Structures are given as C-alpha cells and as structure tokens.
XYZ file of C-alpha atoms in Angstrom:
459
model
C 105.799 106.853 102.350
C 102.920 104.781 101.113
C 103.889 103.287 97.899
C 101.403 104.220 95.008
C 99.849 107.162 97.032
C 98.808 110.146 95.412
C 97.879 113.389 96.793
C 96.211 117.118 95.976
C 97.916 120.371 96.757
C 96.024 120.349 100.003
C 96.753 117.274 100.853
C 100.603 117.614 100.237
C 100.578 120.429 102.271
C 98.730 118.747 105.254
C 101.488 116.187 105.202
C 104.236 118.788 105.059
C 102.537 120.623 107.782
C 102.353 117.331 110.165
C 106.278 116.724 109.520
C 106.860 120.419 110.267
C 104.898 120.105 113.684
C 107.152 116.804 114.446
C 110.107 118.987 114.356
C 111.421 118.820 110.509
C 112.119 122.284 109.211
C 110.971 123.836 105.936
C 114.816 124.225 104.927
C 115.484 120.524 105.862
C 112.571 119.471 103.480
C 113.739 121.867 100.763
C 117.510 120.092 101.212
C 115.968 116.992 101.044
C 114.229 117.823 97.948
C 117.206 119.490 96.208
C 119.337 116.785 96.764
C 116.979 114.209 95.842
C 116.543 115.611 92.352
C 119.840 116.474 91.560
C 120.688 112.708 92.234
C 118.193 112.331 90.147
C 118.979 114.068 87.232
C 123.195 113.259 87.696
C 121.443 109.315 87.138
C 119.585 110.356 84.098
C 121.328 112.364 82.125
C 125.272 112.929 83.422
C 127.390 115.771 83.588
C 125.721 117.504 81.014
C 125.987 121.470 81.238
C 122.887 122.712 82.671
C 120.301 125.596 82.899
C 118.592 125.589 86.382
C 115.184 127.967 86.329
C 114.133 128.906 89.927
C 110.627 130.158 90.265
C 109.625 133.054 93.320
C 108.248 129.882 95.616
C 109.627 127.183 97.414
C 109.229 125.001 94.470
C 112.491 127.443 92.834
C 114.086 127.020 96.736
C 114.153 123.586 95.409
C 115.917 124.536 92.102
C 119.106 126.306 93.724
C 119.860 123.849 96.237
C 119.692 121.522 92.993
C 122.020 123.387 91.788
C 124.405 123.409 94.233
C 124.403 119.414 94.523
C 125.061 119.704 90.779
C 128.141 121.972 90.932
C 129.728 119.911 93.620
C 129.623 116.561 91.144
C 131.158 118.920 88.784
C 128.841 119.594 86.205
C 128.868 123.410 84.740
C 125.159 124.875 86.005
C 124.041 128.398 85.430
C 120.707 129.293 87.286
C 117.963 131.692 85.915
C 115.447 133.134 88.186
C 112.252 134.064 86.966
C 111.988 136.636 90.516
C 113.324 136.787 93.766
C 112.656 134.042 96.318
C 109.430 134.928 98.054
C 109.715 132.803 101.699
C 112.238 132.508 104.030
C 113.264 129.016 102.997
C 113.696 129.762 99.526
C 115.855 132.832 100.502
C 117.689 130.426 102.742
C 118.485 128.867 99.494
C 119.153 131.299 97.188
C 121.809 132.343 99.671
C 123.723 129.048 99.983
C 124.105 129.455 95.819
C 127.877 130.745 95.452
C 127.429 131.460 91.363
C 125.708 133.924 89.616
C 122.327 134.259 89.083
C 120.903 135.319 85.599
C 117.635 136.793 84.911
C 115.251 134.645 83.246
C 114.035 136.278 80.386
C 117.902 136.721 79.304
C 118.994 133.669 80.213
C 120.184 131.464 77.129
C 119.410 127.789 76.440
C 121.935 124.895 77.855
C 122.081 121.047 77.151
C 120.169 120.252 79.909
C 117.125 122.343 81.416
C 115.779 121.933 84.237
C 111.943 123.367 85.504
C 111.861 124.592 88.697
C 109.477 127.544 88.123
C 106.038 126.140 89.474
C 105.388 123.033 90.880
C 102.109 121.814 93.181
C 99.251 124.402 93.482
C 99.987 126.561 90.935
C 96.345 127.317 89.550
C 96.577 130.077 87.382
C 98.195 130.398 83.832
C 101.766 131.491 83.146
C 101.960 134.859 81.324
C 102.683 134.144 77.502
C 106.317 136.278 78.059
C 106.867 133.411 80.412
C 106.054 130.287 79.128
C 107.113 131.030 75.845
C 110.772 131.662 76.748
C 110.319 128.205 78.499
C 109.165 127.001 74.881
C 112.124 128.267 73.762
C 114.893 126.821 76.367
C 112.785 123.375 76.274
C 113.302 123.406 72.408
C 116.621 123.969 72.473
C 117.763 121.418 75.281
C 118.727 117.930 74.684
C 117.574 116.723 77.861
C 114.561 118.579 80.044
C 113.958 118.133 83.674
C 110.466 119.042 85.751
C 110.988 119.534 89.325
C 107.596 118.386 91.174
C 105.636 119.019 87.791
C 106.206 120.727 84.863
C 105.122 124.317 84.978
C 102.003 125.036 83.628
C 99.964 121.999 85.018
C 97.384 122.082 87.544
C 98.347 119.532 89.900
C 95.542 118.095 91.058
C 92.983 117.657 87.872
C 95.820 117.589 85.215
C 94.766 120.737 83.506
C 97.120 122.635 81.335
C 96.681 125.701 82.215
C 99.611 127.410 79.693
C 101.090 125.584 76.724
C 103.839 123.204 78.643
C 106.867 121.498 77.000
C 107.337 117.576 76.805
C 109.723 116.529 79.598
C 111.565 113.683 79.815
C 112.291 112.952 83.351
C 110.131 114.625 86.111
C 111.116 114.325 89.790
C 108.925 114.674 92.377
C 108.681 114.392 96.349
C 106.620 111.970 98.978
C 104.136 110.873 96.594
C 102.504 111.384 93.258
C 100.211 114.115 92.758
C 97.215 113.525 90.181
C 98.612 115.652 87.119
C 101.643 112.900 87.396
C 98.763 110.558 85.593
C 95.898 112.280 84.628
C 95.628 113.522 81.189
C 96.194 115.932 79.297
C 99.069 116.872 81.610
C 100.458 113.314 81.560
C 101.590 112.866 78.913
C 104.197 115.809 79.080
C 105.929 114.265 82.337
C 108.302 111.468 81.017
C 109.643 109.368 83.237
C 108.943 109.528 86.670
C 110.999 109.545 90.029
C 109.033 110.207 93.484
C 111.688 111.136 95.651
C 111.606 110.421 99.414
C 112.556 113.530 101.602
C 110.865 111.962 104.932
C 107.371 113.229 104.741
C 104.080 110.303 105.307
C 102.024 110.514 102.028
C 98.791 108.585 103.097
C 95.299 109.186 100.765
C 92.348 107.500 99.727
C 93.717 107.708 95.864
C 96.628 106.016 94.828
C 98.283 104.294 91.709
C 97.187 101.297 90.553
C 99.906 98.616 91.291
C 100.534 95.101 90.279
C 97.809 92.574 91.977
C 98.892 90.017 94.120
C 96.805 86.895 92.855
C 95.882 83.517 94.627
C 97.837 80.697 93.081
C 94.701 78.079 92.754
C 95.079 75.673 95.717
C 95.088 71.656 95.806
C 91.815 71.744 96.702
C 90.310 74.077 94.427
C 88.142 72.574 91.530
C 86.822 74.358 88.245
C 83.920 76.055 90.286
C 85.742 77.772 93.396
C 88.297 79.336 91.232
C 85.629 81.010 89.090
C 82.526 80.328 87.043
C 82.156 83.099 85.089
C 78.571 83.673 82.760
C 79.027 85.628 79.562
C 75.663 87.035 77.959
C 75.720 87.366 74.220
C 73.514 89.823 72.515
C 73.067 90.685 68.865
C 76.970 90.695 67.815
C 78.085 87.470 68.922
C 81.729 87.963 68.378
C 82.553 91.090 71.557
C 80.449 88.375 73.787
C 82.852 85.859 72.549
C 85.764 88.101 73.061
C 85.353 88.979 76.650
C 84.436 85.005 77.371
C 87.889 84.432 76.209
C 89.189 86.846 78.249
C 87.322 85.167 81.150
C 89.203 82.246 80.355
C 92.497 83.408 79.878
C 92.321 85.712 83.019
C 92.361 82.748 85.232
C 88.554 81.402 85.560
C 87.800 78.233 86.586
C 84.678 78.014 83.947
C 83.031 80.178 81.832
C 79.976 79.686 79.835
C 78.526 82.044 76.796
C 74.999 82.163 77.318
C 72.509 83.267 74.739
C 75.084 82.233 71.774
C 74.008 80.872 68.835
C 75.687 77.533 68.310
C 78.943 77.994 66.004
C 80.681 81.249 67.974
C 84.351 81.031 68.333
C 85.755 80.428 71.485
C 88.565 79.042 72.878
C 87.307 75.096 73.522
C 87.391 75.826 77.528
C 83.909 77.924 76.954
C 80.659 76.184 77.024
C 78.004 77.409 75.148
C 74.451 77.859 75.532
C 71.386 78.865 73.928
C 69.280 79.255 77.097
C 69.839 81.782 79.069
C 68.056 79.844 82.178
C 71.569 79.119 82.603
C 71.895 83.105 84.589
C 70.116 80.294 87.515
C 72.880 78.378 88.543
C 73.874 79.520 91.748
C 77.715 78.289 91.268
C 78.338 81.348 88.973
C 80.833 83.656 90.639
C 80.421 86.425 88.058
C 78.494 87.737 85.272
C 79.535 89.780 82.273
C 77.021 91.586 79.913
C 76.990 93.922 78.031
C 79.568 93.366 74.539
C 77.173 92.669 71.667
C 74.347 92.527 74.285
C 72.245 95.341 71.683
C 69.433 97.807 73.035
C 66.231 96.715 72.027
C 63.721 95.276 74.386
C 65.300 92.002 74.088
C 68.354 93.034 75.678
C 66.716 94.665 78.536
C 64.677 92.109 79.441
C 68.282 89.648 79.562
C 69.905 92.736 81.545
C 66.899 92.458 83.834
C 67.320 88.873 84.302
C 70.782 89.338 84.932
C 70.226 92.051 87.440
C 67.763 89.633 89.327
C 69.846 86.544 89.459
C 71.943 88.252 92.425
C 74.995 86.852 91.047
C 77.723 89.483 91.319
C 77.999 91.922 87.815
C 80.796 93.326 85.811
C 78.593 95.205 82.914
C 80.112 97.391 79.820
C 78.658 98.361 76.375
C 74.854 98.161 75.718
C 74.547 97.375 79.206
C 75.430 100.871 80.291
C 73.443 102.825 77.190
C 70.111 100.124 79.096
C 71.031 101.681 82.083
C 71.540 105.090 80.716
C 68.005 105.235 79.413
C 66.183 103.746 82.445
C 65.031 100.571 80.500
C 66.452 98.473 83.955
C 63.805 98.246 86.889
C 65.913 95.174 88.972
C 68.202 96.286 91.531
C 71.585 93.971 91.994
C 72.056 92.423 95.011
C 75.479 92.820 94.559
C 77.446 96.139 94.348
C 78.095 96.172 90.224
C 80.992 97.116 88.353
C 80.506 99.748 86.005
C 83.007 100.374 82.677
C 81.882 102.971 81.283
C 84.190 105.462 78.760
C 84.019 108.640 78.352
C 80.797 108.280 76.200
C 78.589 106.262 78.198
C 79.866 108.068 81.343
C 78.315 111.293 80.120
C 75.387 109.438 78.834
C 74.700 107.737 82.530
C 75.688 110.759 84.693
C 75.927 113.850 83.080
C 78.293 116.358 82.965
C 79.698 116.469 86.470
C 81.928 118.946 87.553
C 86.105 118.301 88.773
C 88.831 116.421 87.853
C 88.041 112.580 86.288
C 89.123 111.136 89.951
C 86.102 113.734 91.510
C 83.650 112.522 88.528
C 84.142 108.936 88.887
C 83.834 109.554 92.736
C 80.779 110.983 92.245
C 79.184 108.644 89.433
C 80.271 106.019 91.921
C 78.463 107.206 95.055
C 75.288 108.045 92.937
C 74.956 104.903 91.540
C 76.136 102.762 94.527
C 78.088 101.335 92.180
C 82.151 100.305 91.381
C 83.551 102.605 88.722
C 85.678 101.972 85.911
C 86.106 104.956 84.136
C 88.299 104.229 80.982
C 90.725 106.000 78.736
C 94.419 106.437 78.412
C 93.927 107.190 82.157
C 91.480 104.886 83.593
C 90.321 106.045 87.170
C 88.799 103.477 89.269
C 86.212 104.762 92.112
C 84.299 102.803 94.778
C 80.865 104.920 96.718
C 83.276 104.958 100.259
C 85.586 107.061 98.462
C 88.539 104.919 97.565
C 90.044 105.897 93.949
C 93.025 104.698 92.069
C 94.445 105.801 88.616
C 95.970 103.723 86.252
C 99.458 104.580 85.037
C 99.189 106.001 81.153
C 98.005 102.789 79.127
C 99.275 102.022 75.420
C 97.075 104.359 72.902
C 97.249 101.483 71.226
C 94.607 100.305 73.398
C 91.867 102.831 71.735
C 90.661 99.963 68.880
C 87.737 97.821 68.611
C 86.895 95.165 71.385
C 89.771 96.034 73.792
C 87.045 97.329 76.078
C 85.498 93.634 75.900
C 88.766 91.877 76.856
C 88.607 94.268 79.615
C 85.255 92.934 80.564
C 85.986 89.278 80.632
C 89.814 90.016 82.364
C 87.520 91.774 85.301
C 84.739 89.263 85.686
C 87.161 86.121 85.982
C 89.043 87.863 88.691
C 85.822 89.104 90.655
C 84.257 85.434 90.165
C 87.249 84.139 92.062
C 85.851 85.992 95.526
C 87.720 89.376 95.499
C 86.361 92.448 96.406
C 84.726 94.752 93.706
C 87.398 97.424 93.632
C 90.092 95.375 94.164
C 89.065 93.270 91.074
C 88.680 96.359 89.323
C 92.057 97.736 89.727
C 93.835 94.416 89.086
C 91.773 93.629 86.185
C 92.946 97.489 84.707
C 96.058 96.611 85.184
C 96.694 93.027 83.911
C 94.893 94.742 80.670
C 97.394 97.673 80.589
C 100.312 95.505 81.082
C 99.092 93.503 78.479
C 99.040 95.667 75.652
C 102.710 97.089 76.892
C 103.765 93.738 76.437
C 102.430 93.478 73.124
C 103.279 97.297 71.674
C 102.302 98.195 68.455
C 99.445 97.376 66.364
C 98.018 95.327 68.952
C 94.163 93.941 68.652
C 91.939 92.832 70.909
C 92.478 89.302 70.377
C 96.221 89.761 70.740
C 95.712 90.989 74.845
C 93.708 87.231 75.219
C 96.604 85.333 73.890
C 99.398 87.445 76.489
C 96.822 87.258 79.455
C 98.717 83.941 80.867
C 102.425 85.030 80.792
C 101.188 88.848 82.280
C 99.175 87.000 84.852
C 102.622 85.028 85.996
C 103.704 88.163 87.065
C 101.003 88.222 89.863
C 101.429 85.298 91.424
C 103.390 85.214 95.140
C-alpha cells in the first residue's frame, strides 16, 4: 500500500481485480475489510450498542461481517438491511450473520450507527425515503460510522449527490479515494482510518504528506540555500508579506524589489528600488504577483520577470496579467501557478470534472505547475501528477494568507527542488501552520510559526 495514494472507483477496482487474479478471493477481501473496520470502530468508540446498515452491494457484505467481529467483542449489534445482498460475496456474508436481520426502513436508532449502505462508485442519488431515514438514525446516534464513504458521496469528485449526515469516524480500505478530501463531501467524513486488507493502491494522485527538507550543509552560504526576489507592486504591504514568508520558510536571501524605501520587513530582507535587480543571475526564485496591481506598469515588471529566466512562483495580479493576455514573454522555466477559485476561472474557464481533473487540465494547457487553492488545495503538474491537500483550517480564508503562501513556495523552490515538489511542501508547511495556530489566525501570525513547523521537516 502506497502511503498517501488515492484512487477513483475505476482505479480501486483495477487494483482489486489484480489481487483477485493473484489468487485473493472476493470473500477474503470482504473479511479483510469487515474486520478491519470493526477494529476500527471497537478503538473509537467502545462497546457501545450498535445499529449496522448493510446496503444490496459488497460495500453492505462489508457491514455484516462488521458485525459479526462486533458481536464476538461483545458489544449488542442489530443489523438493518436496506435489500438483499446482490453478489455472491455479500451473500457469503449475510449468511455467516447468526442474528436477526431488520428491515431498514423499520429499523430504530442505536448509540452507535454505522453506514454501510453505499460506498465507492455509487453515482446516482439516494431516494429521499432512503436518505432521510439515514437523517434520522444519524441524528439520533451518539457516535456515526461510514464504511468506505458515507452514503451519498460520489467518490471520485466529492459530489453530494443526496443530503449526507456528518460522520465522525470513516473507515476505509487500500487507499483514499478523492471524496475522502475533496469538498463538499469532506467535510462530512471525520476522522479518517485507511485500512489495509492486502490490496497495492498505486496512482498518479495522492495526499499531500509532510516534506522531507535539506538541513543547510557546512558548506552552504546565503546564496545556495536560496535567493529569493520579491516584486512589489502598488500595495506594498502583500509584497512585504510574502518576502517574509520567503524568509521565514528557510531562504538563504531575499530581496523586495520595486519597494519604496520604509516597507516593513523582517531586517533579513533587502530592499530595493530598482528592479534591475530581476538581473542577478544568483536568484533561485522569483515571487510576483501580491500588491503587484494591473495597469501597464505591472505588466511591463511581469514581463521583465518572465524574461529574466529565473524560475517563477506567481499569485494575485500576476494571474488576472496573465488572464487578460497583457504577458507576451515566455518563462524559461516551468512556473508555478496559485491561482483560487477566482482567478482559476478567470485564466481557464469553466472546465469540466472534479477540481483534481480541472487543475490537471489548467496545468497541461498552460505548461505550467498548478496550485489550485481552497479548503482543498489540489496541486497538478502537465505529466499528470496531482496531490490534494488534507482539509486546511477555514481559518485560512482571510486577507494575505494567499501571500504567505507565495513567499513559503518561492523560498523552498529557490533552494533547487523540483516545481511540484516545492509546491506540495510549500501547501503543506502553510496548512500545518495555521493548525498550529487555530483560531483567529492572520496572515502575519503563519510567518512567525513558519520556523518551529519547518523543524518538523527536517531528517
């Protein structure tokens, strides 16, 4: 199992289908399963008395054989099935249940529930008879378990396709699937378990995990850990902000260029008025973008920045410049890209598919490294590689957060690492950052936690 993989309906299957070929039964993977999440939910939440709903498919095979490993740690469980079991493993199951099965519509609530209607591939809505008795038995219980996903999601854009219940543990098998973080369907899922029943979960999308960063060497110097260049625009201060983040994030040097004299920065930033300095071919990144402004002044420094060849991280005004064909320089650098979900639309459209498929394809139409922010920031490179970011603090969504972000990516990609690496540690230092912080956070609050979240990273 491939830590941090994540993988469609299709995909799942595939993988199921290889293990199957090797020899591994259906009914093995369903024990596997069941016994896997009633583990799971015996650690969570105890001997609590407990309402088991089996769905028609394999997903509600899944549910009995929970069940079962329930009843034999001694915890009262009633099941409810919403229909008989529909393929042979599932039967298989159904028949190694000793107790009585009610029917779901009947069934009444218990302490603990736990979802094992639909899991991955369901992709039409639940009749209203059916998910609002779920409504109803989600209210009522204490503690609510999804098996796979909660029913009701589409698993592999996140859609809700019928009103769904907020969970508070969800198990699921061999890997994530993308409902597990994309949003809306995220945030209903609770805590997560992936459960390994023995099948290889390989993909080109994964979670984003915690980078493994270079400790700085003996023989590095100011220069070969990073020399950042900030361009400030017409609002000096979200410049300023994402050269502090620069700094914080582990650059060697960082200069604000284009500032008028007076901006504050931590002392570590130079400051320039000139922004010849874009020429110095020491500079490992560039940031512009925060504060930049759209008028022709700003395209022309965009332009310059574009033909320095110096690698780019750009955000902001930079992306609205873009957006509205003011740029005629080509990078000689693959960019990074941050857009939101503004400036997204405003660059590329309305494109169709999940955010994972959009920021695929903005990212193979432009060339260009993705970051497409929000409380579930997707990260896409034009070969194809893709990597969500676990649900970030809404307390993220304020002013200048989106600068910090900026500076935090630029320091790391001025130290030599590859543009979608850089991207996906940068997402995450920022997102662990604001956890660390919690509520009420600013922007300049993430600069000031950078070093001790960065500590974490090292080997």
């Amino acid at each position: 199992m491939s830590p941090g993989a994540i993988l469609t309906a299709a995909e799942m299957r595939a993988a199921e289908a290889d293990v199957i070929a090797a020899g591994t039964s259906v009914e093995t993977l369903m024990e596997r399963a069941g016994i896997a999440a009633a583990e799971a939910a015996w650690r969570f939440a105890g001997p609590l008395p407990t309402l088991v709903l089996c769905g028609p498919g394999n997903n509600g095979g899944d549910g009995y054989v929970i069940a079962h490993g329930l009843r034999e740690r001694g915890v009262d469980v009633r099941v409810a099935a919403l229909a008989e079991p529909g393929s042979k493993a599932a039967r298989r199951a159904r028949s190694l249940w000793d107790g009585p099965v009610e029917t779901y519509h009947d069934a009444a609530s218990a302490p603990m529930l736990i979802d094992a209607l639909f899991g991955t591939g369901l992709t039409r809505p639940l009749g209203p008879e059916i998910s609002d008795k779920l409504g109803g038995l989600a209210t009522a219980a204490r503690v609510r378990i999804a098996v796979d996903l909660p029913s009701g999601v589409a698993s592999d854009d996140g859609a809700i396709l019928s009103p769904v219940p907020d969970y508070d543990l969800t198990v699921t098998f061999a890997s994530l699937k993308p409902a597990h973080l994309l949003q809306p369907a995220a945030r209903h899922i609770g805590r997560l378990a992936v459960a390994d029943i023995g099948v290889e979960a390989r993909s080109n999308l994964s979670k984003i995990q915690r980078p493994k960063l270079r400790v700085p060497a003996p023989e590095d110097h100011k220069y070969s850990r990073g020399y950042v260049a900030v361009v400030a625009g017409d609002i000096p201060g979200a410049s300023a902000l994402t050269a502090s983040a620069a700094a914080r994030a582990g650059a060697g040097y960082v200069r604000l260029v284009g500032a008028a004299a007076g901006v504050p920065v931590p002392a570590a930033v130079v400051q320039s008025e000139s922004g010849a300095n874009l020429l110095d071919s020491r500079i490992g990144a560039v940031a512009i973008g925060p504060g930049l402004g759209r008028d022709d002044k700003a395209g022309a420094l965009l332009e310059q920045a574009f033909a320095s060849g110096h690698k780019l991280v750009l955000d902001a005004d930079a992306l609205v410049l873009m957006a509205d064909w003011k740029l005629a320089a080509q990078p000689k650098h693959r960019p990074i890209l941050t857009p939101h979900a503004g400036e997204f639309a405003r660059m590329f459209g309305s494109l169709p598919g999940s955010k994972v498929e959009q920021a695929r394809e903005a990212a193979r139409r432009s060339g260009a490294l993705i970051i497409f922010k929000g409380p579930d920031t997707v990260v896409a490179a034009p070969d194809g590689r893709a990597a969500i970011s676990a649900t970030a603090s809404h307390w993220l969504a304020s002013a200048g957060t989106g600068d910090v972000l900026t500076g935090i990516v630029a320091a790391i990609r001025a130290s030599g690492v590859e543009a979608f690496d850089a991207a996906c540690a940068g997402v995450w230092l920022h997102a662990r950052a604001a956890t660390r912080l919690g509520p009420g956070l600013i922007a300049d609050d993430l600069i000031h936690v950078l070093p001790s979240v960065l500590a974490e990273c090292y080997d």
